[in-house]
Amino acid sequence: MTTLTHFQRLEAESIDIFREGIADSTRPVMLYSMGKDSSVMLHLAMKAFYPSMPPFPLLHVDTTWKFREMIEFRETITKKLGLELIVHVNPEALAMAINPFVHGSAVHTDLWKTQGLKQALGKFGFDAAFGGARRDEERSRAKERIFSFRSAQSRWDPKMQRPELWRLYNARKNKGESVRVFPLSNWTELDIWQYIHRENIPIVPLYFARKRPVIMRDGVLIMVDDDRMPLHHGETPVMRKVRFRTLGCYPLTGAIESEADTLPAIIEEMLRAKTSERQGRVIDFDSTGSMEKKKQEGYF
Amino acid sequence: MPHGSDPASRKTADALESREHKSLLRFITCGSVDDGKSTLIGRLLYESKMLYEDQLVALAADSRKFGTQGGDLDFALLLDGLNAEREQGITIDVAYRFFATDTRHFIVADTPGHEQYTRNMVTGASTASVAVILVDARKGVLTQTRRHSYLASLLGIRKVALVINKLDLVGYSREVFDRIEAEYRGFSREIGFEDAVCVPVSALKGDNITALSANTSWYHGPTLMEYLDRVEIEDEVQDAPFRMPVQWVNRPNSDFRGFSGRIVGGCVRPGDRIRVLPSGKESTVTRIVTRDGDLANAAAGQSITITLGDDVDISRGDMLAAAASPAGIADQLQAMIIWMNEEEMLPGRSYLLKIGAKTVGATIATPKYKVNVNTLEHLAARTLHLNEIGVCNINLDQPIAFDPYAQNRDTGGFILIDRLTGSTIGAGLLHFALRRSQNIHWQAIDVGKDAHALLKGQKPCVVWVTGLSGAGKSTIANLVEKRLHARGRHTYLLDGDNVRHGLNKDLGFTEADRVENIRRVAEVARLMVDAGLIVLVSFISPFAAERRMARALVTPGEFCEVFVDTPLSVAEQRDPKGFYRKARRGELKNFTGIDSPYERPENPEIRIDTTVSAPEEAAAMIVAHLIAMGVLDPP
């Protein structure tokens, strides 16, 4: 009798989900954020369809406030793998010059990400979107299905979700409706790191500890990635050895002080970790249940 | 790879290595409201050190705000993920949680205990191999305990731990524990659990969760965590015959043709003979292709791509099976069905059935019986309502490959999908193929539809006239038939009232009977088209699903849907048979337009507004359309 290893099981399930995800879809897409989860998801997509290429493009909903290294990484990886990349920037947010300093994290996230994503899905007519969300990330995620059905208005109704039995996923939808598909649903943060290590998956260097210019604001270490960041009186960027456990818009992403500059060191730090990764995301602090609200409005 | 060689890194590397080889146990927790399920799982997460400091800080804050433990940590709040739930203090959907010990990874499906959420429990149980069932020591084995145990057993779970919780509230009484254990053991054998382990617990205080408690010195069994760590999970599908539903035909270029899927039974090696189902063609496996290189063998659970030695026609939904022990093939089967939709099951309506990677059309017959999940009694039933379970025969519009659910969950379990909304409305467990499925074949008949039609010198079709009672359907259909008859066409008019006097006189006006009414008349219309006739059907036919079914029974181009569109107020004013008056007085139940819905056709071939067109004009419009369809010659 054969017993699969932990990663054989996780990998096989994710591949299965990818293949089902394209089956009932006319125009699938993979949301690509350059984060560690996206990197693992992309690696699995390459495996799922091999020797064919993944039969869908990647979509990055850009906010213009991502770390510069993330954008460089995006260009390098997609070129190397020969994948089609679509970058969408919400033209309204661009015209209004929405930024987290003036408009706050809630408005910033809503316009750039939530509305930007809806625009992109509508513009290209994508009816199935793969996303890298994991059930261990946050309480409301634990109740998310692997195939998460969205109304024509992109809304998520937790009470209207389809029951998901065995490995039978129901991706049927009417015109205008769409489905979000989460191949990493059953992965944990530690799984992600260990798999990156094991499979030698390239990730954005920001995950590794380096000396970087940071300021302390509202108890969060923020890296000053470019000169658009308005500094308050008395704030002077100082070089500290930091890394990021999660990546997003640089003004909204907290760094942690760390010496972990290799994958084993990161994993060791993980194993000793005392804070969960979403603490680095300023948007989650808005209020209790904030992820649930964002999801109902159409945030990934 | 940037591996360090210092002792600390070595230790981490070892820990990670062992992590890769831990087995996985998926289990489900169930119990009634307030039995303390969420507290128990929260406690397991806490004890297995899966909580981060910030989660503990948030938990402490939430405990003060919403908690029921007087400011102490309320572990239940870790799990009640949605705001709506946190406010009501109940869990309303299945949540999946992860934790690990030194020996195993665990995925817990946390499912709610309310009566109306059987659906969620079945969902959680479908992938679980162990059930952890909670009872409140003060209440003992309840009706819900029996129901949850039965459902777990039905879905194929054979191992169960009965957690007798809140033992602190009965003074850690051994008598209470013994009494509940004895009662449950008798019951658990009855429903087919191999083994039930009963653990005395206080989830709140932590007794016997990870360490044996001094409060229950009389107890010598395992702690709950020990049980979960050690319970044997035999992986039957590994020893089963090879099965792989084809999810995707992999064709990167003209030189490569592979079949991608996940193995759901047995294993496979290059050189193995396989049979393609349902076509029955055989071939030999040449390669097992993955991006990490070709494999020498692959086993149940793995996602692979297979190439074959012969050029066999295979598409998504087909199954590759061991040639020596292939799966069954049938289009009529018996199944246990769990209904999960607010609207009742409609025998005769065409639903979609998904099994493996295949989706087919399915109609379900009137249940043979339904099961009272509390007493396990078999009861007579005409339909299944939300959360009801029953045994039914199902009819498919094409054959599927399958195994009985008891042998393989993945090749024997299916879901039912509503064609209109796309929702998952039910689930089923296949029992066996009906013998008539194997023994009734289509008799090849030499004189076919074309021959019948040729002799009559006409092109057969169905003119399906739908609309409210009193809309004017029969008047119009009658006029059309007169015109066709005058042109020397062979016709027949099936009228709702007339058919209900004979063929359908056993049917009433419930939603289920209306569906069957239309199913029968649609089948009759099909036979008449086969006989070469132009068939006029004048039926209210209120549901879009059945009209679609009637259309699908004949060849495209042979169906003409006529919507006689009369506003309800107008039809009610005409009221030629006095039905509306009766319905308004409450003397006639389920009357279309009054207390039973009419779903307007969205794209009929012809729409007749009777407030504008007289019946003669309407008849002329239909005849003109039949000319356009090529059914009638131009005058």
XYZ file of N, CA and C in Angstrom, chain B residues 349-491:
429
model
N -38.654 15.823 -12.853
C -37.950 16.985 -13.390
C -36.532 16.582 -13.784
N -36.019 17.219 -14.824
C -34.660 16.893 -15.240
C -33.659 17.767 -14.510
N -32.811 17.128 -13.704
C -31.724 17.814 -13.009
C -30.403 17.420 -13.658
N -29.321 18.076 -13.243
C -27.998 17.629 -13.659
C -27.394 16.809 -12.534
N -26.685 15.756 -12.906
C -26.015 14.910 -11.924
C -24.530 14.921 -12.244
N -23.698 15.267 -11.243
C -22.247 15.253 -11.460
C -21.628 14.131 -10.644
N -20.899 13.276 -11.335
C -20.168 12.191 -10.672
C -18.787 12.145 -11.305
N -17.737 12.123 -10.490
C -16.386 12.221 -11.043
C -16.277 13.502 -11.846
N -15.820 13.403 -13.086
C -15.714 14.595 -13.915
C -16.851 14.658 -14.929
N -17.886 13.841 -14.711
C -18.956 13.735 -15.704
C -20.239 14.390 -15.208
N -20.899 15.135 -16.054
C -22.185 15.723 -15.735
C -23.209 15.237 -16.751
N -24.308 14.653 -16.254
C -25.346 14.117 -17.147
C -26.707 14.622 -16.679
N -27.717 14.457 -17.545
C -29.078 14.789 -17.161
C -29.676 13.637 -16.373
N -30.463 13.955 -15.345
C -31.017 12.902 -14.505
C -32.436 13.253 -14.079
N -33.311 12.252 -14.123
C -34.628 12.429 -13.502
C -34.740 11.408 -12.387
N -35.427 11.814 -11.330
C -35.537 10.967 -10.146
C -36.985 10.511 -10.036
N -37.149 9.228 -9.764
C -38.504 8.708 -9.617
C -39.022 9.014 -8.214
N -40.313 8.829 -8.022
C -40.896 8.984 -6.696
C -40.129 8.091 -5.722
N -39.785 8.607 -4.542
C -38.964 7.797 -3.620
C -39.625 6.460 -3.294
N -38.798 5.434 -3.145
C -39.313 4.155 -2.653
C -39.709 4.324 -1.188
N -38.871 5.033 -0.455
C -39.193 5.399 0.924
C -38.244 6.492 1.370
N -38.624 7.191 2.424
C -37.650 8.088 3.043
C -37.314 7.547 4.424
N -36.180 8.016 4.950
C -35.707 7.495 6.232
C -35.958 8.543 7.310
N -36.614 8.145 8.360
C -36.693 9.024 9.523
C -35.332 8.950 10.207
N -34.552 10.027 10.115
C -33.161 9.948 10.565
C -33.050 9.849 12.084
N -34.136 10.057 12.765
C -34.102 9.924 14.227
C -34.374 8.501 14.685
N -35.284 7.809 13.982
C -35.663 6.452 14.398
C -35.174 5.392 13.422
N -34.642 5.835 12.257
C -34.218 4.960 11.158
C -35.384 4.215 10.511
N -36.611 4.589 10.854
C -37.788 3.977 10.226
C -37.865 4.354 8.748
N -38.424 3.459 7.936
C -38.698 3.772 6.533
C -40.129 4.273 6.416
N -40.298 5.418 5.761
C -41.634 5.998 5.633
C -41.963 6.177 4.161
N -43.242 6.066 3.843
C -43.671 6.316 2.472
C -43.485 7.797 2.162
N -43.147 8.118 0.910
C -42.942 9.526 0.549
C -43.230 9.720 -0.924
N -43.775 10.883 -1.264
C -43.987 11.214 -2.674
C -42.865 12.105 -3.194
N -42.140 12.735 -2.250
C -41.038 13.602 -2.636
C -40.077 13.690 -1.456
N -39.003 14.459 -1.601
C -38.100 14.708 -0.475
C -38.034 16.210 -0.249
N -38.141 16.626 1.013
C -37.996 18.034 1.351
C -36.581 18.294 1.852
N -36.281 19.576 2.075
C -34.961 19.973 2.577
C -34.544 19.102 3.753
N -33.327 18.567 3.668
C -32.744 17.753 4.740
C -33.366 16.377 4.896
N -34.231 15.973 3.959
C -34.767 14.614 4.016
C -33.894 13.675 3.191
N -33.934 12.408 3.580
C -33.097 11.392 2.958
C -33.978 10.253 2.511
N -33.798 9.786 1.291
C -34.652 8.695 0.835
C -33.988 7.885 -0.264
N -34.528 6.700 -0.500
C -34.018 5.836 -1.553
C -34.880 6.029 -2.796
N -34.241 6.302 -3.917
C -34.963 6.584 -5.159
C -34.265 5.883 -6.327
N -35.027 5.612 -7.359
C -34.423 5.214 -8.629
C -34.134 6.470 -9.429
N -33.008 6.464 -10.118
C -32.723 7.597 -10.981
C -32.478 7.112 -12.400
N -32.860 7.971 -13.329
C -32.758 7.710 -14.751
C -31.819 8.723 -15.357
N -30.811 8.273 -16.086
C -29.855 9.220 -16.657
C -30.041 9.304 -18.162
N -29.665 10.432 -18.749
C -29.840 10.550 -20.198
C -28.666 9.956 -20.964
N -27.627 9.508 -20.227
C -26.560 8.725 -20.845
C -25.896 7.883 -19.757
N -25.288 6.780 -20.143
C -24.723 5.897 -19.115
C -23.496 6.490 -18.426
N -23.290 6.114 -17.166
C -22.108 6.538 -16.422
C -21.356 5.307 -15.914
N -20.079 5.504 -15.635
C -19.289 4.472 -14.974
C -19.358 4.744 -13.476
N -19.498 3.708 -12.681
C -19.676 3.922 -11.232
C -19.264 2.678 -10.456
N -19.040 2.863 -9.152
C -18.951 1.766 -8.190
C -19.979 2.066 -7.106
N -20.453 1.039 -6.400
C -21.326 1.326 -5.263
C -20.586 2.216 -4.258
N -21.303 3.160 -3.646
C -20.685 4.101 -2.716
C -19.929 3.383 -1.609
N -20.475 2.251 -1.161
C -19.840 1.519 -0.069
C -18.444 1.037 -0.456
N -18.198 0.880 -1.770
C -16.872 0.433 -2.205
C -15.910 1.586 -2.478
N -16.459 2.709 -2.947
C -15.592 3.826 -3.298
C -16.401 5.116 -3.276
N -16.066 5.997 -2.337
C -16.842 7.233 -2.202
C -16.752 8.094 -3.460
N -15.590 8.093 -4.101
C -15.403 9.011 -5.221
C -16.069 8.543 -6.506
N -16.236 7.220 -6.670
C -16.905 6.750 -7.887
C -18.359 6.375 -7.603
N -18.781 6.557 -6.337
C -20.158 6.212 -5.985
C -20.958 7.360 -5.417
N -20.329 8.527 -5.236
C -21.036 9.685 -4.707
C -21.313 10.678 -5.822
N -22.462 11.325 -5.779
C -22.774 12.323 -6.812
C -23.476 13.511 -6.195
N -23.483 14.620 -6.925
C -24.298 15.765 -6.513
C -25.337 16.044 -7.583
N -26.432 16.660 -7.176
C -27.494 17.057 -8.091
C -27.502 18.580 -8.190
N -27.664 19.073 -9.412
C -27.548 20.509 -9.675
C -28.806 20.986 -10.387
N -29.326 22.118 -9.960
C -30.482 22.715 -10.622
C -30.030 23.339 -11.940
N -30.755 23.019 -13.018
C -30.323 23.510 -14.332
C -30.423 25.027 -14.440
N -31.409 25.589 -13.765
C -31.677 27.013 -13.929
C -30.740 27.854 -13.070
N -30.669 27.546 -11.779
C -29.871 28.382 -10.875
C -28.427 27.916 -10.793
N -28.170 26.663 -11.175
C -26.817 26.136 -11.041
C -26.462 25.729 -9.621
N -27.387 25.833 -8.676
C -27.059 25.480 -7.283
C -26.962 23.973 -7.104
N -26.201 23.574 -6.105
C -26.163 22.171 -5.700
C -27.370 21.931 -4.803
N -28.270 21.056 -5.229
C -29.536 20.913 -4.513
C -29.678 19.567 -3.828
N -28.736 18.668 -4.074
C -28.834 17.378 -3.413
C -27.549 16.602 -3.601
N -27.449 15.510 -2.859
C -26.302 14.629 -3.003
C -26.820 13.208 -2.967
N -26.039 12.282 -3.511
C -26.529 10.916 -3.525
C -25.409 9.902 -3.412
N -25.785 8.731 -2.937
C -24.863 7.618 -2.785
C -25.415 6.477 -3.627
N -24.646 6.044 -4.609
C -25.155 5.008 -5.503
C -25.137 3.649 -4.812
N -26.229 2.916 -4.965
C -26.316 1.557 -4.429
C -25.964 0.534 -5.500
N -26.770 0.494 -6.552
C -26.535 -0.503 -7.600
C -27.283 -0.096 -8.866
N -26.915 -0.732 -9.979
C -27.597 -0.486 -11.242
C -28.891 -1.289 -11.233
N -29.947 -0.722 -11.773
C -31.197 -1.465 -11.859
C -31.062 -2.507 -12.960
N -31.624 -3.660 -12.731
C -31.459 -4.724 -13.722
C -32.102 -4.340 -15.032
N -33.196 -3.543 -14.934
C -33.830 -3.190 -16.200
C -32.912 -2.294 -17.031
N -31.981 -1.594 -16.333
C -31.041 -0.768 -17.066
C -30.176 -1.634 -17.961
N -29.804 -2.813 -17.427
C -28.960 -3.695 -18.224
C -29.775 -4.504 -19.228
N -31.072 -4.720 -18.886
C -31.865 -5.633 -19.701
C -32.788 -4.965 -20.703
N -33.002 -3.663 -20.553
C -33.857 -3.004 -21.527
C -32.988 -2.252 -22.510
N -33.070 -2.647 -23.750
C -32.268 -1.973 -24.764
C -33.208 -1.326 -25.752
N -32.690 -0.373 -26.465
C -33.503 0.184 -27.539
C -33.616 -0.870 -28.615
N -34.857 -1.168 -29.009
C -35.069 -2.080 -30.106
C -34.864 -1.286 -31.392
N -33.987 -1.757 -32.209
C -33.790 -1.061 -33.482
C -35.004 -1.344 -34.371
N -35.657 -0.290 -34.824
C -36.869 -0.449 -35.637
C -36.562 0.020 -37.047
N -36.978 -0.789 -38.007
C -36.623 -0.461 -39.396
C -37.424 0.707 -39.939
N -38.710 0.750 -39.563
C -39.530 1.863 -40.047
C -39.412 2.995 -39.033
N -38.622 4.014 -39.316
C -38.332 5.076 -38.344
C -39.142 6.330 -38.589
N -38.728 7.380 -37.882
C -39.444 8.648 -37.946
C -39.517 9.180 -39.377
N -38.386 9.109 -40.066
C -38.351 9.656 -41.427
C -39.312 8.914 -42.337
N -39.353 7.579 -42.155
C -40.247 6.775 -42.995
C -41.706 7.122 -42.713
N -42.025 7.259 -41.425
C -43.395 7.640 -41.065
C -43.775 8.976 -41.686
N -42.860 9.931 -41.554
C -43.145 11.271 -42.044
C -43.253 11.285 -43.565
N -42.390 10.503 -44.203
C -42.365 10.464 -45.669
C -43.699 9.979 -46.223
N -44.246 8.940 -45.570
C -45.516 8.382 -46.017
C -46.629 9.423 -45.929
N -46.529 10.276 -44.896
C -47.562 11.310 -44.723
C -47.217 12.547 -45.542
N -46.035 12.554 -46.120
C -45.621 13.702 -46.929
C -45.501 14.968 -46.108
N -45.010 14.861 -44.869
C -44.893 16.077 -44.052
C -43.701 16.006 -43.124
N -43.394 17.178 -42.525
C -42.310 17.274 -41.555
C -42.957 17.379 -40.178
N -42.694 16.401 -39.295
C -43.363 16.441 -37.988
C -42.759 17.497 -37.052
N -43.554 17.950 -36.082
C -43.028 18.870 -35.078
C -43.994 18.971 -33.908
N -43.534 19.663 -32.845
C -44.373 19.942 -31.678
C -44.631 21.439 -31.627
N -45.912 21.820 -31.552
C -46.257 23.214 -31.293
C -46.725 23.260 -29.835
N -45.898 23.829 -28.981
C -46.152 23.774 -27.532
C -46.768 25.104 -27.104
N -48.065 25.065 -26.742
C -48.770 26.292 -26.396
C -48.861 26.392 -24.874
N -48.232 27.428 -24.307
C -48.214 27.588 -22.846
C -48.821 28.936 -22.461
N -49.371 29.002 -21.270
C -49.943 30.261 -20.772
C -50.871 29.973 -19.610
N -51.348 31.041 -18.977
C -52.222 30.907 -17.811
C -53.544 30.229 -18.188
N -54.231 29.706 -17.192
C -55.577 29.195 -17.399
C -56.452 30.369 -17.869
N -57.227 30.139 -18.916
C -58.097 31.209 -19.414
C -57.387 32.174 -20.344
N -56.133 31.894 -20.701
C -55.386 32.797 -21.585
C -55.902 32.704 -23.024
N -56.485 31.559 -23.363
C -56.969 31.363 -24.724
C -56.182 30.331 -25.496
N -55.433 29.493 -24.786
C -54.574 28.498 -25.427
C -55.370 27.512 -26.280
N -56.407 26.924 -25.661
C -57.155 25.872 -26.358
C -57.862 26.424 -27.574
N -58.426 27.617 -27.460
C -59.108 28.248 -28.589
C -58.141 28.396 -29.764
N -56.954 28.913 -29.452
C -55.962 29.156 -30.505
C -55.464 27.834 -31.094
N -55.149 26.862 -30.205
C -54.638 25.573 -30.682
C -55.673 24.892 -31.577
N -56.916 25.008 -31.205
C -58.000 24.409 -31.970
C -58.092 25.027 -33.369
N -57.943 26.350 -33.419
C -57.993 27.035 -34.724
C -56.811 26.622 -35.603
N -55.658 26.495 -34.991
C -54.473 26.100 -35.767
C -54.679 24.694 -36.328
N -55.205 23.802 -35.497
C -55.383 22.436 -35.980
C -56.373 22.393 -37.150
N -57.430 23.201 -37.055
C -58.408 23.239 -38.151
C -57.743 23.680 -39.463
N -56.884 24.708 -39.346
C -56.195 25.198 -40.549
C -55.259 24.132 -41.136
N -54.544 23.431 -40.248
C -53.611 22.410 -40.718
C -54.382 21.254 -41.360
N -55.477 20.875 -40.709
C -56.302 19.782 -41.226
C -56.811 20.135 -42.612
N -57.233 21.379 -42.761
C -57.745 21.836 -44.051
C -56.663 21.762 -45.125
N -55.376 21.892 -44.694
C -54.267 21.803 -45.651
C -53.845 20.353 -45.893
N -54.568 19.409 -45.312
C -54.251 17.993 -45.512
C -53.102 17.497 -44.671
N -52.826 18.186 -43.539
C -51.734 17.761 -42.657
C -52.266 16.780 -41.603
N -51.403 15.840 -41.210
C -51.766 14.882 -40.160
C -51.393 15.469 -38.807
N -52.381 15.697 -37.968
C -52.135 16.416 -36.715
C -52.769 15.682 -35.530
